[in-house]
Coordinates of C-alpha atoms in Angstrom, one line a residue:
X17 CA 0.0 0.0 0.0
X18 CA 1.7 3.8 -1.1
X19 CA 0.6 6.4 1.4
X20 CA 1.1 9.5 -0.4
X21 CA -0.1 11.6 2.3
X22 CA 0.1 11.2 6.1
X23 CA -3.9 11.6 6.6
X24 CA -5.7 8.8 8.5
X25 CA -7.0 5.8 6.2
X26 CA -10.3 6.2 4.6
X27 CA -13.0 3.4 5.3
X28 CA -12.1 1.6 2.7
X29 CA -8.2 1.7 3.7
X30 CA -9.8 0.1 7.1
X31 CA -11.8 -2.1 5.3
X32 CA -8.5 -3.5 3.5
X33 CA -6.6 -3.3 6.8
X34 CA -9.5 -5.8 8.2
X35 CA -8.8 -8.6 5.3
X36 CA -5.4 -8.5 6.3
X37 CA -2.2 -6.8 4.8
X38 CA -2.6 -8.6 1.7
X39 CA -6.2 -7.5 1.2
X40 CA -7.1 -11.2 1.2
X41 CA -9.9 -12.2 3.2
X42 CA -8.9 -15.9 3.0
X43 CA -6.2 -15.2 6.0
X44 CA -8.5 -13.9 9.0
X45 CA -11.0 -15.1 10.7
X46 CA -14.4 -14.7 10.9
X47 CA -13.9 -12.5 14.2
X48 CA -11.0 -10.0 12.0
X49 CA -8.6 -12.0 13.7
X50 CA -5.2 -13.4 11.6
X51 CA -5.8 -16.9 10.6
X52 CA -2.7 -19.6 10.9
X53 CA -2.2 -19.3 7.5
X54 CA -2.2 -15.4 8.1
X55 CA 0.3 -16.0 10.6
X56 CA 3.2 -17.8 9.1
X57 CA 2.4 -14.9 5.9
X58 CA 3.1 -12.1 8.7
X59 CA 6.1 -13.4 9.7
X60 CA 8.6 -11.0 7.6
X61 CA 8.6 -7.4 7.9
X62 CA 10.1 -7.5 12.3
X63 CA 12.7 -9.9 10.7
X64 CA 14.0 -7.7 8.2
X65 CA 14.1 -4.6 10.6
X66 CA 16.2 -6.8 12.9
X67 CA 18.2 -7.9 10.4
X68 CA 18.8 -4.7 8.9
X69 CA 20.3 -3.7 12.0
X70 CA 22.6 -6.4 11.8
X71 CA 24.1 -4.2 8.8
X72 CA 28.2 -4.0 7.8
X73 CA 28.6 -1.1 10.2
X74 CA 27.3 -3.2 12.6
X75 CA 29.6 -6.3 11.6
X76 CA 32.6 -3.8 11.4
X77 CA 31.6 -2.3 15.1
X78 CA 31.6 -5.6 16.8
X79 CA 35.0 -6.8 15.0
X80 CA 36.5 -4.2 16.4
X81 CA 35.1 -4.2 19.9
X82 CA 36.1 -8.0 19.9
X83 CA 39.8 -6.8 18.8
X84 CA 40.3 -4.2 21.6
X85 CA 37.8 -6.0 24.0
X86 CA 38.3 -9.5 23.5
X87 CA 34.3 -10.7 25.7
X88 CA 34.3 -7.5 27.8
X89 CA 31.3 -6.6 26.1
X90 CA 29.4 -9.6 25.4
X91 CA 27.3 -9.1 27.7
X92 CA 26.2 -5.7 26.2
X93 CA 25.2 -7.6 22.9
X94 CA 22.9 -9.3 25.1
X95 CA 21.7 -6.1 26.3
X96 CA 20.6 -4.5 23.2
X97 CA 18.0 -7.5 23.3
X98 CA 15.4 -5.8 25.8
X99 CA 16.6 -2.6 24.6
X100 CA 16.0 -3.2 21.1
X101 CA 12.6 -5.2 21.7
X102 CA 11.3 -2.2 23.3
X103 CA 12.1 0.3 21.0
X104 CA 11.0 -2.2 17.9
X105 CA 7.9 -2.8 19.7
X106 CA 6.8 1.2 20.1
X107 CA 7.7 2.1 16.5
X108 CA 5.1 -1.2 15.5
X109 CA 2.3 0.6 17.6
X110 CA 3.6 4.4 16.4
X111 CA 3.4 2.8 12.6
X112 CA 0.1 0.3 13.3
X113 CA -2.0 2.7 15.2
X114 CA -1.2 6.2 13.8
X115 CA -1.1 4.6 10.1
X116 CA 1.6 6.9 10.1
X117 CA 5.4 7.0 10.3
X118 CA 7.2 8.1 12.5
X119 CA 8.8 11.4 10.5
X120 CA 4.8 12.2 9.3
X121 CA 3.8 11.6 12.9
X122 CA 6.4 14.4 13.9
X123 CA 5.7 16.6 10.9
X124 CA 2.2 16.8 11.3
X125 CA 1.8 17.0 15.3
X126 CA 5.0 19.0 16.0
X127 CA 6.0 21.3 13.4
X128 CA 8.9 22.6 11.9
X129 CA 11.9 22.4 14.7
X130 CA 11.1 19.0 15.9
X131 CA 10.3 18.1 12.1
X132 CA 13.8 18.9 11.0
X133 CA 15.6 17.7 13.9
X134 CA 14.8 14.3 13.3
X135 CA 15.1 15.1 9.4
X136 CA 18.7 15.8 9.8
X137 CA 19.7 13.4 12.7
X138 CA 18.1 10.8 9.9
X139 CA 19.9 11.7 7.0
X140 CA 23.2 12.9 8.8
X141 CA 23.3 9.0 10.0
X142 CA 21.9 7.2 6.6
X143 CA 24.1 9.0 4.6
X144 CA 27.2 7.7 6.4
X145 CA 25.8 4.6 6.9
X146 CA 24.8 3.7 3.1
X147 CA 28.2 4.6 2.2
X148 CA 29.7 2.6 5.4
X149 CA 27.5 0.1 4.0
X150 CA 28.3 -0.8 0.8
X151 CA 31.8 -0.8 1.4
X152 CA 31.2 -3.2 3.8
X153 CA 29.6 -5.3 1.0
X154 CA 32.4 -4.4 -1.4
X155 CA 35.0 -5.6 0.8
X156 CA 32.9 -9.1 1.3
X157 CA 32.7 -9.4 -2.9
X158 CA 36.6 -8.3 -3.0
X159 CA 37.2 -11.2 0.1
X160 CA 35.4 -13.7 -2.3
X161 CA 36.3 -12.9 -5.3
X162 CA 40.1 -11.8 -4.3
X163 CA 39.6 -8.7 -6.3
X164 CA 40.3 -4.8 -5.3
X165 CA 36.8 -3.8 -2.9
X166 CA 36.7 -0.5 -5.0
X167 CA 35.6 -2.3 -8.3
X168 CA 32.0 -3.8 -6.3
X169 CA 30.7 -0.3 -4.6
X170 CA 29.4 1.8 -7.5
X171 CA 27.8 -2.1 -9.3
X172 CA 26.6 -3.3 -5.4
X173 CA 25.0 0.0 -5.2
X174 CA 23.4 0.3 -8.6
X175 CA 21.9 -3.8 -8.3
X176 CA 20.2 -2.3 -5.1
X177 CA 19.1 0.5 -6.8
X178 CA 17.6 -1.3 -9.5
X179 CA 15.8 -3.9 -7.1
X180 CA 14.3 -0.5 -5.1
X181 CA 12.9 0.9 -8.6
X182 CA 11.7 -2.1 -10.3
X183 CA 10.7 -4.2 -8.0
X184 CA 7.8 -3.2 -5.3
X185 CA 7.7 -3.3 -1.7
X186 CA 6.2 -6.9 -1.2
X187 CA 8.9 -8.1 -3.5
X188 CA 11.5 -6.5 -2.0
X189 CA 10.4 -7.9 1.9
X190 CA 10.0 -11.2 0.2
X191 CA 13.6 -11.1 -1.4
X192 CA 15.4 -9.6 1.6
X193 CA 13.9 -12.7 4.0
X194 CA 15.1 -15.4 2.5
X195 CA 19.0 -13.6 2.0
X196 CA 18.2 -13.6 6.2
X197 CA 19.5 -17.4 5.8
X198 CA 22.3 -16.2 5.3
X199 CA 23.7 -14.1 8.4
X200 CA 23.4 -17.7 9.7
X201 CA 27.2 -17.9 8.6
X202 CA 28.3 -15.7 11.4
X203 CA 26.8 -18.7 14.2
X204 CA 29.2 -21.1 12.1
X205 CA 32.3 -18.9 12.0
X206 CA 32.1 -18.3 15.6
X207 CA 32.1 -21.8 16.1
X208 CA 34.9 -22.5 13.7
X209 CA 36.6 -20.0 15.6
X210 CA 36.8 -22.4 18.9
X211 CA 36.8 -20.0 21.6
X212 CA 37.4 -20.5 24.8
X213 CA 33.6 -21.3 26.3
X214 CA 34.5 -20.3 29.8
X215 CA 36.1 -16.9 29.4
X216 CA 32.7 -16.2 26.8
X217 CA 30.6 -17.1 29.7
X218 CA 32.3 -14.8 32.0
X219 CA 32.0 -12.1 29.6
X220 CA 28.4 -12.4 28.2
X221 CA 27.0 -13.5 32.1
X222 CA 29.1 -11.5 34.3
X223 CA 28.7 -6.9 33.4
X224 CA 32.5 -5.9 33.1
X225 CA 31.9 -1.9 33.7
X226 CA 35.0 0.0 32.8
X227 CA 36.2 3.8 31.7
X228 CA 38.7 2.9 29.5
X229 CA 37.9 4.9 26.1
X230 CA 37.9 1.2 24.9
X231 CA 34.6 0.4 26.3
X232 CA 32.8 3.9 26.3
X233 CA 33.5 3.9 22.7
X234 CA 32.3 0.5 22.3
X235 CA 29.3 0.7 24.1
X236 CA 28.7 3.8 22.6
X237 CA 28.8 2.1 19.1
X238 CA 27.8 -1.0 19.8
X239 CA 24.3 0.8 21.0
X240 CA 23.9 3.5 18.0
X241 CA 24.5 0.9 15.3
X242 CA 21.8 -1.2 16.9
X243 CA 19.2 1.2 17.9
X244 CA 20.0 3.4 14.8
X245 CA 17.1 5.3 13.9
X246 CA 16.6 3.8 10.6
X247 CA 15.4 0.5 12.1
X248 CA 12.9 1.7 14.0
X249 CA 11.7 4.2 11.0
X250 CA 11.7 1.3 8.9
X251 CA 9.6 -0.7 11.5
X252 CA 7.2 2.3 11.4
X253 CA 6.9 2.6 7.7
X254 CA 5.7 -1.6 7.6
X255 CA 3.1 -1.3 9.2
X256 CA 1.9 1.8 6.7
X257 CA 2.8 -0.4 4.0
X258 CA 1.3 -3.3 5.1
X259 CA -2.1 -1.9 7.0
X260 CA -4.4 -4.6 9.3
X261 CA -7.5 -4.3 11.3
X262 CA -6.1 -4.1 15.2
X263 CA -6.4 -7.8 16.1
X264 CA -3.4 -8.1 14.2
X265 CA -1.3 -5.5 16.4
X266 CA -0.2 -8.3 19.4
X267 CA 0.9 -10.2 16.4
X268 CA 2.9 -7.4 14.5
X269 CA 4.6 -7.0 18.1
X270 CA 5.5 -10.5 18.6
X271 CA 7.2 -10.3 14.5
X272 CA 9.0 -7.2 15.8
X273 CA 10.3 -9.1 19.3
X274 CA 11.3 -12.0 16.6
X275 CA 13.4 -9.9 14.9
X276 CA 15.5 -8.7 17.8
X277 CA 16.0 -12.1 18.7
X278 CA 17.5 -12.7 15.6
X279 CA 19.5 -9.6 15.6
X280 CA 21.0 -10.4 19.0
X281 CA 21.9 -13.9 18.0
X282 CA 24.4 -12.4 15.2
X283 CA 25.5 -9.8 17.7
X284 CA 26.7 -12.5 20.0
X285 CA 28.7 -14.4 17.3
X286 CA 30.4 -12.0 15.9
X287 CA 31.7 -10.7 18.8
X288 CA 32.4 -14.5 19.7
X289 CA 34.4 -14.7 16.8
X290 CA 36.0 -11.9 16.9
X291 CA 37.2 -12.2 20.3
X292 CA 38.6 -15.5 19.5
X293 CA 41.0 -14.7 17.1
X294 CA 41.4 -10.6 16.9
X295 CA 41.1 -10.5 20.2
X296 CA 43.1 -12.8 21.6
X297 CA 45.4 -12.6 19.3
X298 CA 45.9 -8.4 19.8
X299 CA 45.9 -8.2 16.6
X300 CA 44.4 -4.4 15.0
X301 CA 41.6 -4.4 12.4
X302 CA 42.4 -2.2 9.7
X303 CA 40.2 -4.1 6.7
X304 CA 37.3 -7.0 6.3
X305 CA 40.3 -9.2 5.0
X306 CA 42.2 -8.7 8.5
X307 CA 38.7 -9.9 9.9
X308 CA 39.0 -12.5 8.1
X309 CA 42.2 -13.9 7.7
X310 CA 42.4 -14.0 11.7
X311 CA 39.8 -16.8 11.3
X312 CA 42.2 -18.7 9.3
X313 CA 44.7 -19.9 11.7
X314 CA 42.1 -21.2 14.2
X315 CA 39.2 -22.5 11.8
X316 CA 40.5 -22.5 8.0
X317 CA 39.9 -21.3 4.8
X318 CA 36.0 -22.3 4.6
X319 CA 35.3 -19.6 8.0
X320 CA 36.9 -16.6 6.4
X321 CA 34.1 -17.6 3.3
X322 CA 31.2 -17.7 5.8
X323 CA 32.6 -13.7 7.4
X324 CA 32.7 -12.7 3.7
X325 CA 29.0 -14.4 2.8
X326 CA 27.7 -13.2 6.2
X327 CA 28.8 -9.5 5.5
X328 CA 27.4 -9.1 1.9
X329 CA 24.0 -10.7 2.9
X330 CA 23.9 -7.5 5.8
X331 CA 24.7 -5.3 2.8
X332 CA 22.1 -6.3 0.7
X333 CA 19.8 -6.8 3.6
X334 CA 20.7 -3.3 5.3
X335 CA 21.3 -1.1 2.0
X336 CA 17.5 -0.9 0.6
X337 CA 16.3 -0.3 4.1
X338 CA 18.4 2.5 5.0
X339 CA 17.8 4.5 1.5
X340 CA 14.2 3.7 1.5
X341 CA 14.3 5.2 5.1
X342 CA 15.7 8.2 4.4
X343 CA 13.9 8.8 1.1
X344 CA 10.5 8.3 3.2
X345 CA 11.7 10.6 5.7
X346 CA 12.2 13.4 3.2
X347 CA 8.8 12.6 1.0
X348 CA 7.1 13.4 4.2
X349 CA 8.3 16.7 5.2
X350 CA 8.2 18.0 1.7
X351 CA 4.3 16.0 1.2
X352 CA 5.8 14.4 -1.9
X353 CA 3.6 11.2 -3.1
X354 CA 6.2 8.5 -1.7
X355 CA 6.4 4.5 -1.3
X356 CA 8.0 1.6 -2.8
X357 CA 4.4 0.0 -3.8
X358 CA 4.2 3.2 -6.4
X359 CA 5.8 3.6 -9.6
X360 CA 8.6 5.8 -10.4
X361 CA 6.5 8.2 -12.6
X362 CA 4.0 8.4 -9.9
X363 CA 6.6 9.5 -6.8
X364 CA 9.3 11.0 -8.8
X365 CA 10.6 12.7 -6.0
X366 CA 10.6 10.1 -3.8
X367 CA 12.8 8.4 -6.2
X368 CA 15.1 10.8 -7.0
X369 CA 16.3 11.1 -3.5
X370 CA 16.2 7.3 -3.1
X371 CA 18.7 7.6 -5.9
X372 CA 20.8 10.7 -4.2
X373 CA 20.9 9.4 -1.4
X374 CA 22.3 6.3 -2.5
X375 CA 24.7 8.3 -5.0
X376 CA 25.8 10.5 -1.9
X377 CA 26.9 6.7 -0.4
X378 CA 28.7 6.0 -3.3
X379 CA 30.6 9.2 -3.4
X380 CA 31.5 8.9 0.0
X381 CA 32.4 5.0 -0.1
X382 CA 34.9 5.7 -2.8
X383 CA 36.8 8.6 -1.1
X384 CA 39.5 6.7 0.4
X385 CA 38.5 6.2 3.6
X386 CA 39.1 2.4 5.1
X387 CA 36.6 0.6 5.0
X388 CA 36.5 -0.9 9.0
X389 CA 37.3 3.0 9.6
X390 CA 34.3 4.2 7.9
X391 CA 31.9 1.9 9.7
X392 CA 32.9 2.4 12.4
X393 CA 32.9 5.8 12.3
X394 CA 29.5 5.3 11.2
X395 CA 28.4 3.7 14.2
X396 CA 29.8 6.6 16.6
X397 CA 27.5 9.4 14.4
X398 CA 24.9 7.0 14.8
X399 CA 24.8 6.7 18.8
X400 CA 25.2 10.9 19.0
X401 CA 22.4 11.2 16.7
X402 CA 20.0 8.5 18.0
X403 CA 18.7 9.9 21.2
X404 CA 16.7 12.6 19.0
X405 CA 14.5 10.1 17.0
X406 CA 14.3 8.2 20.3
X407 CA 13.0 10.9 22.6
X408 CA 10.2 11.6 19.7
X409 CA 9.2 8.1 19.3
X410 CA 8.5 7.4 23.3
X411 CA 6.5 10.8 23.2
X412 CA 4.4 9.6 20.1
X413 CA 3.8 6.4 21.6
X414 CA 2.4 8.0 24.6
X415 CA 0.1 10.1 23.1
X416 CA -2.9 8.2 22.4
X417 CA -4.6 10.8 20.5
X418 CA -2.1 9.9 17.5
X419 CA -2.8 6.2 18.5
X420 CA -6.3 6.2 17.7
X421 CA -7.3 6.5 21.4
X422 CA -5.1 3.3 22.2
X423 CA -2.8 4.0 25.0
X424 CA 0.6 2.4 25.4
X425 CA 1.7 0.8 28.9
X426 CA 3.5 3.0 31.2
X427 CA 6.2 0.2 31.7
X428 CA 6.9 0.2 28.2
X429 CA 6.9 3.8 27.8
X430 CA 8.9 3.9 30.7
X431 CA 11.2 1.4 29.4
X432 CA 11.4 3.9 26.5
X433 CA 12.7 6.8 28.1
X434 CA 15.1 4.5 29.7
X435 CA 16.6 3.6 26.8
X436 CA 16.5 7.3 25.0
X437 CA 18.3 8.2 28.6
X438 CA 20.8 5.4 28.8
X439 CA 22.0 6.1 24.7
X440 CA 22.4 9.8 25.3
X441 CA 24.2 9.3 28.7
X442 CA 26.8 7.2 26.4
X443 CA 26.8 9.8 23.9
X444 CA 27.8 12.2 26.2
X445 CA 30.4 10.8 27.8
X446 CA 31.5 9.4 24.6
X447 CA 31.5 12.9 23.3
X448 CA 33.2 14.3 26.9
X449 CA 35.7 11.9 26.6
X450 CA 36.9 13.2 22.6
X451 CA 37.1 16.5 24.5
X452 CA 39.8 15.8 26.9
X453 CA 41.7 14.1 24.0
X454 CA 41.4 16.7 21.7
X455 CA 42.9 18.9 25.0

């Protein structure tokens, strides 16, 4: 469903909603709940937000934590669960409820400041993310194919491109969840990499809380590449897409929650593997090969193919999501006709930032900057700019006269500004601490 406008639906919008996101009566029930068969065909869009947080930048951020961290931190990838299940689970109500998302929401109830606040903290994250991004899934085509990562950006960028154009947004979610399968690589490699069980349980059971710049950093990034504000803008802009009468909203929150589990997972063993070979090994990450020759030693040839699979699925998974986001973000503020469900001549605009956006990511990518630097880098703007979509999320959320009346739990909205608090308290100190270096 294209929602050119950020209006409520019309009765026969709702009328759609109530056969289901497909518009198929066949799935629900006699009652307007989802059928089983309706269940099993809901299963996809919290996946792919999940998994789209497991991006490159995201890969690249937990390499290096396990290089300079070794487990230290494993236990905030465990974290990020609750944190990230909450957050997912208040964009899915923002997105279901309002029939909005979550940059019309704020245009239309808050006006201009608050509009282009979370404009800018959007793009100024996107940006440096898509290019992050695809050199992340350069360097995995260049660690497969033994050829120079430069050669893959500008072709990985216009294949994802072309899928965004030609292909609409059902086919796009249905493409995007089967290449999930393969971040499933990461959970072999860390395997392969035959760490040592017991210091992994100390470190993912048992908080280590230090003020080394080392772990500020990390947590810092390991937080704003996983709550980044494209996920949950993403997670938002499904549930326009895909509209359902409101028996459906406990299941669109359990799809959400499954999606964070997955996330988590491929957190966890990255880090894992990481750890056990960076890590141990003290050994610096400067590229994706470095990442993946240290797999060698320990676990062979065939693990350093599964880091180089696992990172170009994220790219391909991550890429689309992050453009889409941004180009939604700026179709609502300008009131441009937008969505992936219309055609190019019917949202020209729309496009044609799709498309900048994703040149901007090119440009950037092939400016010289390391890759492993870049997305990491990526993950630090991230985590500074992520508290502002946060704080305007939790206060959507708890009005319920943009929720249709429906009023969110005050746990979860107080679990909310818990997690909007506890990401700008890192960003702060993250940002205190550049300070006194720069001193």
């Amino acid at each position: 469903m294209s929602v050119p406008d950020g209006n409520p639906p019309t009765e026969g919008e709702r009328d759609r909603g109530r056969a289901g996101y497909s518009g198929s009566a066949e799935i629900v029930e006699h009652d307007g709940r989802p059928s089983r068969r309706a269940m099993f065909k809901l299963i996809g869009p919290g996946l792919v937000s999940g998994a789209a947080a497991t991006d490159p930048t995201t890969v690249a951020t937990l390499v290096v934590v396990g290089a300079t961290t070794t487990y230290g931190l494993a236990w905030l990838t465990l974290l990020t669960f609750p944190v990230l299940a909450v957050v997912q689970t208040l964009a899915t109500r923002v997105g279901f409820l309002a029939r909005r998302d979550l940059q019309q929401v704020v245009t239309d109830r808050y006006g201009r400041w608050p509009t282009l606040l979370l404009l800018v903290s959007i793009l100024s994250v996107d940006v440096v993310t898509v290019a992050a991004d695809l050199e992340g899934g350069a360097a995995a085509l260049g660690l497969l194919t033994g050829a120079g990562w430069r050669w893959f950006v500008a072709p990985l960028a216009a294949v994802l491109l072309a899928l965004m154009f030609i292909n609409g947004y059902d086919e796009i979610q249905r493409v995007l969840k089967y290449v999930l399968l393969c971040l499933l690589a990461y959970g072999v490699a860390a395997l392969l990499a035959h760490p040592h069980w017991g210091a992994v349980g100390r470190g993912t059971l048992v908080p280590h809380l230090r003020s080394g710049p080392h772990y500020v950093a990390g947590a810092l990034a390991i937080l704003g590449t996983t709550v980044t504000a494209y996920t949950y803008l993403w997670q938002t802009l499904q549930q326009v897409e895909q509209p359902a009468a409101r028996p459906w909203l406990r299941m669109r929150q359990v799809d959400a929650v499954s999606g964070t589990v997955l996330a988590v997972a491929v957190f966890w063993f990255i880090l894992v593997a990481s750890g056990a070979t960076l890590g141990v090994g003290h050994e610096h990450v400067t590229s994706a090969e470095t990442a993946a020759a240290a797999l060698r030693p320990v676990a062979g040839e065939f693990a350093s193919a599964l880091f180089g699979i696992g990172l170009l699925a994220s790219a391909v998974i991550a890429v689309p999501v992050i453009t889409a986001s941004a180009a939604y973000a700026v179709a609502a503020v300008f009131e441009w006709p937008r969505g992936l469900s219309s055609k190019p001549g019917r949202a020209s605009s729309f496009y044609a930032v799709l498309g900048g956006v994703m040149a901007a990511g090119v440009g950037l990518g092939l400016a010289g900057i390391n890759p492993i630097e870049l997305l990491f880098t990526a993950s630090l703007v991230a985590g500074v700019a992520t508290p502002v979509g946060l704080v305007l999320l939790v206060m959507v959320a708890g009005d319920a006269s943009l929720l249709g009346g429906v009023r969110t739990a005050r746990w979860l909205l107080g679990a909310g500004w818990a997690v909007a608090v506890l990401v700008a308290a890192l960003a702060v100190a993250f940002l205190a601490q550049q300070a006194k270096l720069i001193d």
